[in-house]
CSV table of C-alpha atoms in Angstrom, one decimal:
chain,number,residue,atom,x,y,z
A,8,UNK,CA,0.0,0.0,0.0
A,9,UNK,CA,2.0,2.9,-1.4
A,10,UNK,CA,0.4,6.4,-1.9
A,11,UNK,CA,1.4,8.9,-5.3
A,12,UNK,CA,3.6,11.1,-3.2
A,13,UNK,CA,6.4,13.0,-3.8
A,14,UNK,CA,9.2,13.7,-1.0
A,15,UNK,CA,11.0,17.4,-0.9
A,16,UNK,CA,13.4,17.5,1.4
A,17,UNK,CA,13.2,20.9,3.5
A,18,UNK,CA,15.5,22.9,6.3
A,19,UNK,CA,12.2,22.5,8.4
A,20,UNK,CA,9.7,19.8,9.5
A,21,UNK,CA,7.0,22.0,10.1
A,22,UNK,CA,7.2,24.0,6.5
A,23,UNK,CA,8.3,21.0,4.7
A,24,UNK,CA,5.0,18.9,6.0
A,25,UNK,CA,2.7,21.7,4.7
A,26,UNK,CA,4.4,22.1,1.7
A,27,UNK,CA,4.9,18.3,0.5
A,28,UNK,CA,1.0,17.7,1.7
A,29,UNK,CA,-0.1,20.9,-0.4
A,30,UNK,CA,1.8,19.9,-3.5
A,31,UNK,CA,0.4,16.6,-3.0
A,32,UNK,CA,-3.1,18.3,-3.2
A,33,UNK,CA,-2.5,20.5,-6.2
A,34,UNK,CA,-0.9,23.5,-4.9
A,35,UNK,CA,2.6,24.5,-6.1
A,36,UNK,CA,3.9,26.2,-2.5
A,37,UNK,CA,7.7,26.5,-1.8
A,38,UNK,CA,9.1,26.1,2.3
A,39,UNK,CA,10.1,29.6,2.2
A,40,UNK,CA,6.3,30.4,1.2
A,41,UNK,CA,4.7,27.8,3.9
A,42,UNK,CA,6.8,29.8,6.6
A,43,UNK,CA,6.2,33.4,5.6
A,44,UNK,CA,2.5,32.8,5.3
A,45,UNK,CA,2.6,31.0,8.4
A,46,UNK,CA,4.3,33.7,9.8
A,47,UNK,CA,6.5,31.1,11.5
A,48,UNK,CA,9.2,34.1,12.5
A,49,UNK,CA,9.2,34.7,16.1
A,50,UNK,CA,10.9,35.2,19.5
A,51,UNK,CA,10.6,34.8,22.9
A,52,UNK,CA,12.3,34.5,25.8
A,53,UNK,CA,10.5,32.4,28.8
A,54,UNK,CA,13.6,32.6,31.8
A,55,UNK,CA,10.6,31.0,33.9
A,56,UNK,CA,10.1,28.0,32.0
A,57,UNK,CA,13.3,25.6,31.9
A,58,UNK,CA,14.5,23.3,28.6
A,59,UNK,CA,17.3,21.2,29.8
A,60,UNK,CA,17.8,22.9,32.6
A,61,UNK,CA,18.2,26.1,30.7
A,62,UNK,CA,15.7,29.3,30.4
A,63,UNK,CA,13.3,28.5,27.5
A,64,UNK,CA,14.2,30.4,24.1
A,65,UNK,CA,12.0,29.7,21.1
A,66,UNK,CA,12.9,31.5,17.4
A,67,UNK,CA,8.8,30.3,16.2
A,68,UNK,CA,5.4,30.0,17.5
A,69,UNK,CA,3.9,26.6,19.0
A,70,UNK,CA,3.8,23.9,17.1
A,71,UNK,CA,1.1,23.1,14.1
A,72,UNK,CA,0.8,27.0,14.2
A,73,UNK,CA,2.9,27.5,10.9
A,74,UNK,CA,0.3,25.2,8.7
A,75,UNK,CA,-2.9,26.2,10.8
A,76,UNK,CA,-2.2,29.7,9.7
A,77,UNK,CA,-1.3,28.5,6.3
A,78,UNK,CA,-4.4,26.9,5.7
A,79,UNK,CA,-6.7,29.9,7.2
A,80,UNK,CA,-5.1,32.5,5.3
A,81,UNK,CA,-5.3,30.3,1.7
A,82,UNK,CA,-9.1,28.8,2.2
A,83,UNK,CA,-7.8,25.5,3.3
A,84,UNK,CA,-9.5,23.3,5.6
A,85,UNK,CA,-7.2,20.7,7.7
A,86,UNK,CA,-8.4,18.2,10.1
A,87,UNK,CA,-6.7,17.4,13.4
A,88,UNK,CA,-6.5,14.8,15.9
A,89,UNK,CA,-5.4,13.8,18.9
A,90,UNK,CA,-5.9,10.5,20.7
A,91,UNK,CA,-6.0,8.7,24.2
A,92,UNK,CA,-6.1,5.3,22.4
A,93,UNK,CA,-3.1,3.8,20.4
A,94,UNK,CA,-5.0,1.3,18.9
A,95,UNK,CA,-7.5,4.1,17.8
A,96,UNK,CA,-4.9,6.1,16.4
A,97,UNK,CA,-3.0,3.2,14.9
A,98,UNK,CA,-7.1,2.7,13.2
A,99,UNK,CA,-7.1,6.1,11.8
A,100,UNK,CA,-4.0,6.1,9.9
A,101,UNK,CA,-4.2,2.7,8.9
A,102,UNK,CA,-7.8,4.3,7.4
A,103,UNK,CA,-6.1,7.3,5.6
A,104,UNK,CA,-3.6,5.3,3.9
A,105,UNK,CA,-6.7,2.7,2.5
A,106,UNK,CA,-8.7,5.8,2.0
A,107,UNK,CA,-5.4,7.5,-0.1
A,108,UNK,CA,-4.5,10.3,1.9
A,109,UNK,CA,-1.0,11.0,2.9
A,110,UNK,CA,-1.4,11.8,6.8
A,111,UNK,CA,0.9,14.4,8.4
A,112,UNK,CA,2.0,13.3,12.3
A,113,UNK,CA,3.8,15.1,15.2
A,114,UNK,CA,6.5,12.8,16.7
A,115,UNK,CA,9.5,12.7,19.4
A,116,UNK,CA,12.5,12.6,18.2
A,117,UNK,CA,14.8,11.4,20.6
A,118,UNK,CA,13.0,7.3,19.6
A,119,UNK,CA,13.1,7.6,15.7
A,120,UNK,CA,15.5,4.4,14.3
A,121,UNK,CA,16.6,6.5,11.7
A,122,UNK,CA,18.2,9.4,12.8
A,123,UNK,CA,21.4,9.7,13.8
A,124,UNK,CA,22.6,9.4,17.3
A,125,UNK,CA,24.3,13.1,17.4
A,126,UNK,CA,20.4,14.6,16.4
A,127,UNK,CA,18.3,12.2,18.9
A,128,UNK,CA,17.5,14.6,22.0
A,129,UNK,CA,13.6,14.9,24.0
A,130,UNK,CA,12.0,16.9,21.5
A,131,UNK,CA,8.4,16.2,20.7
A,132,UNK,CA,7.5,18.8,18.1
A,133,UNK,CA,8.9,17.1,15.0
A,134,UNK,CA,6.7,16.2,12.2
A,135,UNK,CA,6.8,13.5,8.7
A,136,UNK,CA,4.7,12.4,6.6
A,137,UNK,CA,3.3,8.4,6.4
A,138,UNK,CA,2.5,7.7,2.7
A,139,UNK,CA,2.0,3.9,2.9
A,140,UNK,CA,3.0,0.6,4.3
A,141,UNK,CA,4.5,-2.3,3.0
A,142,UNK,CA,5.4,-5.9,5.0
A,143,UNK,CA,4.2,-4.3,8.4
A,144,UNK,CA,6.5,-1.0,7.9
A,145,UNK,CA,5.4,2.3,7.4
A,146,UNK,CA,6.4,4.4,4.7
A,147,UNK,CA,8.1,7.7,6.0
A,148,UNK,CA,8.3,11.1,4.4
A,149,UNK,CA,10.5,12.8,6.7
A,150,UNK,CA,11.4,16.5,4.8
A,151,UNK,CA,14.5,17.4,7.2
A,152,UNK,CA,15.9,13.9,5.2
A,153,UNK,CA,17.1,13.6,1.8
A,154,UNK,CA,15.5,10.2,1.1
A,155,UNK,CA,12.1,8.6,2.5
A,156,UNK,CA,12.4,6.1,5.3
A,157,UNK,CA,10.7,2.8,6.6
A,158,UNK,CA,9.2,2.9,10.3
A,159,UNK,CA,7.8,-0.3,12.2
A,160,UNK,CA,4.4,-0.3,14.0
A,161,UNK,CA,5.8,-0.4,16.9
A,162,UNK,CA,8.3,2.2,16.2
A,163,UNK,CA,5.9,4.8,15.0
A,164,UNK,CA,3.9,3.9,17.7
A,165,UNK,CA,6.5,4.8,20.3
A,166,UNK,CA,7.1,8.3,19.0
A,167,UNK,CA,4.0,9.1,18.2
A,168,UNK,CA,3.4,8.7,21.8
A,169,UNK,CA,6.4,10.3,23.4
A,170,UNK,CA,6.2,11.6,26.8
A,171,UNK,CA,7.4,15.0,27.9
A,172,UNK,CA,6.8,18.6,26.9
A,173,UNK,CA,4.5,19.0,23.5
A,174,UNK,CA,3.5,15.4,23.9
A,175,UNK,CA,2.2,14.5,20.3
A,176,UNK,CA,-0.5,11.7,21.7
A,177,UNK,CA,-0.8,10.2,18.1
A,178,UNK,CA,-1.4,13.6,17.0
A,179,UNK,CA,-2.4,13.5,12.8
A,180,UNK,CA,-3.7,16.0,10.3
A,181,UNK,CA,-3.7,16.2,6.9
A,182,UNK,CA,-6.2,18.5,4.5
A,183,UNK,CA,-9.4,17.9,3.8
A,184,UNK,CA,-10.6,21.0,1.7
A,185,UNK,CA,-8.8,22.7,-1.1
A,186,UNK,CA,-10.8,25.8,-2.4
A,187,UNK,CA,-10.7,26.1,-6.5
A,188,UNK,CA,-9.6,30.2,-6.2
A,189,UNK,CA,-6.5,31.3,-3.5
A,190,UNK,CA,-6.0,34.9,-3.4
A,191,UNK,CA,-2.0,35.0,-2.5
A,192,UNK,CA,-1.7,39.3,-2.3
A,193,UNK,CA,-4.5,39.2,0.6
A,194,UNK,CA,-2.6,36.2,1.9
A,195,UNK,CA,0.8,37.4,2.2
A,196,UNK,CA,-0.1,41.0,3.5
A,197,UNK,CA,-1.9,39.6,6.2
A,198,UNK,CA,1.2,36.9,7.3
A,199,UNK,CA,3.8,40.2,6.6
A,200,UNK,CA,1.3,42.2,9.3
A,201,UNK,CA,1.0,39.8,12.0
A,202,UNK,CA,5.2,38.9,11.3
A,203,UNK,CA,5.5,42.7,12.4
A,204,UNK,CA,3.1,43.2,14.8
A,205,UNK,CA,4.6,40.3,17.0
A,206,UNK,CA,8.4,40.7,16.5
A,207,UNK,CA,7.6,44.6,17.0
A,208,UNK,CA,5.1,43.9,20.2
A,209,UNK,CA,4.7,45.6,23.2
A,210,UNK,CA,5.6,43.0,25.3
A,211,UNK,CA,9.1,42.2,27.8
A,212,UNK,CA,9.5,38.9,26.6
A,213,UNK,CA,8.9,38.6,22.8
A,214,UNK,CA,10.2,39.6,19.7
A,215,UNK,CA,13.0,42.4,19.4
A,216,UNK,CA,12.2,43.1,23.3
A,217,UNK,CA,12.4,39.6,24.0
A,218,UNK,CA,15.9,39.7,22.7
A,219,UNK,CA,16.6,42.8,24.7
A,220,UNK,CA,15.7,41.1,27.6
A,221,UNK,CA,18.1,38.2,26.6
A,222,UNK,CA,21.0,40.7,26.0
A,223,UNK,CA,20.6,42.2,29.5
A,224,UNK,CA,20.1,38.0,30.9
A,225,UNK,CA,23.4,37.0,29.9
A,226,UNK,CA,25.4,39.7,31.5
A,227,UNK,CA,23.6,38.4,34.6
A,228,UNK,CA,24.0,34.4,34.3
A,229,UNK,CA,28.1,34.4,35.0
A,230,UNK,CA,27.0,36.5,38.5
A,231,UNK,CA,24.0,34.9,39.3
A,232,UNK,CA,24.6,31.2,38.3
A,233,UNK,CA,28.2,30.7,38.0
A,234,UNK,CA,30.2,30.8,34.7
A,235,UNK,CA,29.6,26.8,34.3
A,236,UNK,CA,25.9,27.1,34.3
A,237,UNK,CA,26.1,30.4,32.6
A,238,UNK,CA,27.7,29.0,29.5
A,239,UNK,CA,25.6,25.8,29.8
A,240,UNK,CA,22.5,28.7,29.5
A,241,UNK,CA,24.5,29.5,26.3
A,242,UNK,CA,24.8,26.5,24.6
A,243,UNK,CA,20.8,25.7,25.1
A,244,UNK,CA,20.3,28.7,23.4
A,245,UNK,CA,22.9,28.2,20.6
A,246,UNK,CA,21.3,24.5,20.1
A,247,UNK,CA,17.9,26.2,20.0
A,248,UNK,CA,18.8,28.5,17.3
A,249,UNK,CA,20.6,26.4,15.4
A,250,UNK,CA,20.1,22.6,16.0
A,251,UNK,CA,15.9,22.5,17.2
A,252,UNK,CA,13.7,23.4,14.3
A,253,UNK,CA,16.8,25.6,12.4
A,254,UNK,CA,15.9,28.7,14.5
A,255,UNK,CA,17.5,32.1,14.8
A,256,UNK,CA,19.8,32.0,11.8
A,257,UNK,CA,18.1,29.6,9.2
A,258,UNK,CA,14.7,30.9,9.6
A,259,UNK,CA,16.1,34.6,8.7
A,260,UNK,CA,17.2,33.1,5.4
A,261,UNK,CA,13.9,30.8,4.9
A,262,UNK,CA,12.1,34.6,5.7
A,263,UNK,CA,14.2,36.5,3.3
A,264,UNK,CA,13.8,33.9,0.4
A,265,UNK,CA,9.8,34.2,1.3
A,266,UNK,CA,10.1,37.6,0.8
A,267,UNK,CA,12.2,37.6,-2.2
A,268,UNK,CA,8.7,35.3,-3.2
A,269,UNK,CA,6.5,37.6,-2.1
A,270,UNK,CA,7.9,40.4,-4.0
A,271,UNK,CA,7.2,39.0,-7.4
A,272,UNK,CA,3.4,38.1,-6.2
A,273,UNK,CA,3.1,41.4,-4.9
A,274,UNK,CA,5.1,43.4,-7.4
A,275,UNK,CA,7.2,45.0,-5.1
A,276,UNK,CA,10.6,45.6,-5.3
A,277,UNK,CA,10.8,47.0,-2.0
A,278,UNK,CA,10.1,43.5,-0.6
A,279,UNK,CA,13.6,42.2,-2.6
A,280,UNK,CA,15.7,44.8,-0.9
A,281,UNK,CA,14.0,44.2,2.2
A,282,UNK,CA,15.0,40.3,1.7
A,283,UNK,CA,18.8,41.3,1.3
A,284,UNK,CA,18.5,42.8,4.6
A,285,UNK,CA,17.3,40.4,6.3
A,286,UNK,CA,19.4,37.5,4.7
A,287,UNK,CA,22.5,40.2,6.6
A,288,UNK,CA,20.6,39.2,9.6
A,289,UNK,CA,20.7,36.1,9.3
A,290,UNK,CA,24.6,36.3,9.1
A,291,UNK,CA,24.6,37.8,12.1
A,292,UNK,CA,22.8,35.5,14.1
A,293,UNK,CA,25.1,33.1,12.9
A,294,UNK,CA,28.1,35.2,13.6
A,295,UNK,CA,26.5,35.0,17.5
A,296,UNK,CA,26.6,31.3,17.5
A,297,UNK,CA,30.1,30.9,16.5
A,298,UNK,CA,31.3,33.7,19.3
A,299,UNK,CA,28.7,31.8,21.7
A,300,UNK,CA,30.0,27.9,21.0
A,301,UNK,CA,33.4,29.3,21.5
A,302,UNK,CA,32.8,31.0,25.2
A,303,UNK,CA,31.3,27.8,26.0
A,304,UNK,CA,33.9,25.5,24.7
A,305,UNK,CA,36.4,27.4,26.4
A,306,UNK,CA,38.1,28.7,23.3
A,307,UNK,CA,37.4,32.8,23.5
A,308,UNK,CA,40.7,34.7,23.6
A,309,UNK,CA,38.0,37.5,24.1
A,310,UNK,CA,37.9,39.8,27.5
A,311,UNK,CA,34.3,40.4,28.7
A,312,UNK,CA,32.9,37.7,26.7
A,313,UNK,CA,29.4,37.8,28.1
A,314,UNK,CA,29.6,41.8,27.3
A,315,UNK,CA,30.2,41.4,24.1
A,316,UNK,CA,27.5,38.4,23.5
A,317,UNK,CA,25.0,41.1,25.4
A,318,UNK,CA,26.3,43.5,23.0
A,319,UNK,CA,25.6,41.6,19.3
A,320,UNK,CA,22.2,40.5,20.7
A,321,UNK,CA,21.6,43.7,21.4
A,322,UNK,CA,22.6,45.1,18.4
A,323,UNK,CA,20.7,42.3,16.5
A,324,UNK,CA,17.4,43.8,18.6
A,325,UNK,CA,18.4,47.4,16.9
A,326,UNK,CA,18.3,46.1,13.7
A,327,UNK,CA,15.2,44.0,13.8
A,328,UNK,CA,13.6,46.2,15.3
A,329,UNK,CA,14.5,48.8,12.1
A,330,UNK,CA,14.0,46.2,9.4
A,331,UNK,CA,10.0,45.3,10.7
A,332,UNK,CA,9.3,48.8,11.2
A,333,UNK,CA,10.2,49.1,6.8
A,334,UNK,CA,8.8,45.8,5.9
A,335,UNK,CA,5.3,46.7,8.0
A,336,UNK,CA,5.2,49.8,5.6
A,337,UNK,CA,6.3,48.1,2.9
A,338,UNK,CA,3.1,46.1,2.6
């Protein structure tokens, strides 16, 4: 039992999901277009909630947020659900395959056979695609690989039912209404909006004043928690940017390309200069990572290392918060 589908491979689950499940229906919709409509660029800073052991930092919105806005702003209708019952959800998919529909699913990671052992870590916010089954394996679209994979019951099962923050609990969804007319200008305006509104929002602990907030944290950890858990605080946030979901870096260069999209839909060049800027960003958020990893592997030949991590976060905050302020008039 093996579905038509085609497998992209993608730098995101999430975007790469929504996008091989549109194409599948019909609709020719890139990553960096899933994302930017999904307005899937976001920060916040959570130093009350802890990730392993570190303040929580998150570079995009909850989970399943990216393709429920997706499908609101573009007409489409997608069906969700979440289950108590293994068996029951085992039933359902096992039903979507016989009934030809490629079924999207949020998984664990840290239990999936096929990824290697460096990239296995308690994250339950991943998602693939299950296309068929053949010999008691099921067939696995998974975008952030190059090639489709093979998963046994049992070992779907298991991280489709991870414990642990964002547990799944079987969670599948897939689209069930594709409307014959999409108007794309209303659709991207809106996602640019609500992009600005919440990177540019009044509040301490998101967006540009979310990384503010960071900025002024780290200058505190070395005093406060000692320079061991201080750079432990560092490389959470380093492996959330760059490792969990491509965060802080990759997503600036997933938004630029959207934009650089968006600028032919919406004829405006504005949008393509915009999309330079913004791929700068991305540069560096990456140039943070690299001075970050080396603090916390004890290689900086740098004095006042935390000062000057405080001082390109807050420099990146300056320049965010300049670049949303042009793109929201841009549009």
């Amino acid at each position: 039992m093996q579905l038509e589908f085609t497998h992209h491979q993608s730098a995101h689950c999430e975007n790469g999901v929504a996008s091989n499940l549109l194409k599948n229906k019909g609709i020719e919709i890139s990553e960096p277009m899933v994302f930017g409509l999904g307005s899937g660029l976001f920060f916040v800073y959570l130093p009350f909630i802890k990730v392993n052991h570190a303040p929580a930092i998150s570079y995009r919105p909850l989970p399943g947020l990216i393709f429920n806005r997706v499908a609101k702003r573009l007409g489409i209708k997608v069906k969700r659900i979440k289950f108590y019952d293994k068996a029951k959800a085992q039933s359902v998919l096992e039903q979507n395959l016989q009934d030809d529909i490629p079924s999207g699913l949020q998984v664990g990671v840290y239990h999936l056979t096929y990824f290697p052992d460096e990239y296995k870590f308690h994250f339950n916010a991943h998602n693939l695609v299950v296309y068929g089954k053949i010999d008691q394996e099921f067939l696995v679209s998974d975008p952030v690989m190059e090639e489709v994979t093979r998963l046994t019951e049992k070992d779907l099962e298991r991280v489709r039912f991870a414990k642990g923050a964002f547990a799944p609990k079987g969670q599948i969804y897939y689209p069930v209404y594709i409307p014959e007319q999409i108007d794309w200008e209303r659709a991207i305006k809106k996602a640019i909006k609500k992009t600005c509104n919440d990177m540019l929002a009044p509040v301490p602990i998101v967006g540009v004043r979310g990384m503010r907030m960071v900025a002024k944290s780290i200058l505190k950890w070395p005093q406060k928690q000692g320079v061991r858990k201080a750079n432990h605080y560092l490389a959470q946030m380093v492996r959330m940017q760059e490792e969990i979901g491509t965060g802080g870096g990759g997503f600036r260069f997933i938004y630029a390309a959207f934009l650089q999209e968006a600028s032919v839909v919406l004829n405006n060049p504005q949008l393509r200069e915009l999309a330079l800027e913004m791929t700068h960003i991305g540069d560096l958020w990456r140039d943070f990572a690299v001075e970050a990893a080396r603090v916390y592997k004890k290689r900086s030949n740098q004095e006042d290392v935390y000062q000057l991590l405080s001082n390109l976060v807050l420099d990146l905050a300056n320049l965010e918060e300049q670049f949303f302020k042009k793109l929201k008039k841009a549009v």
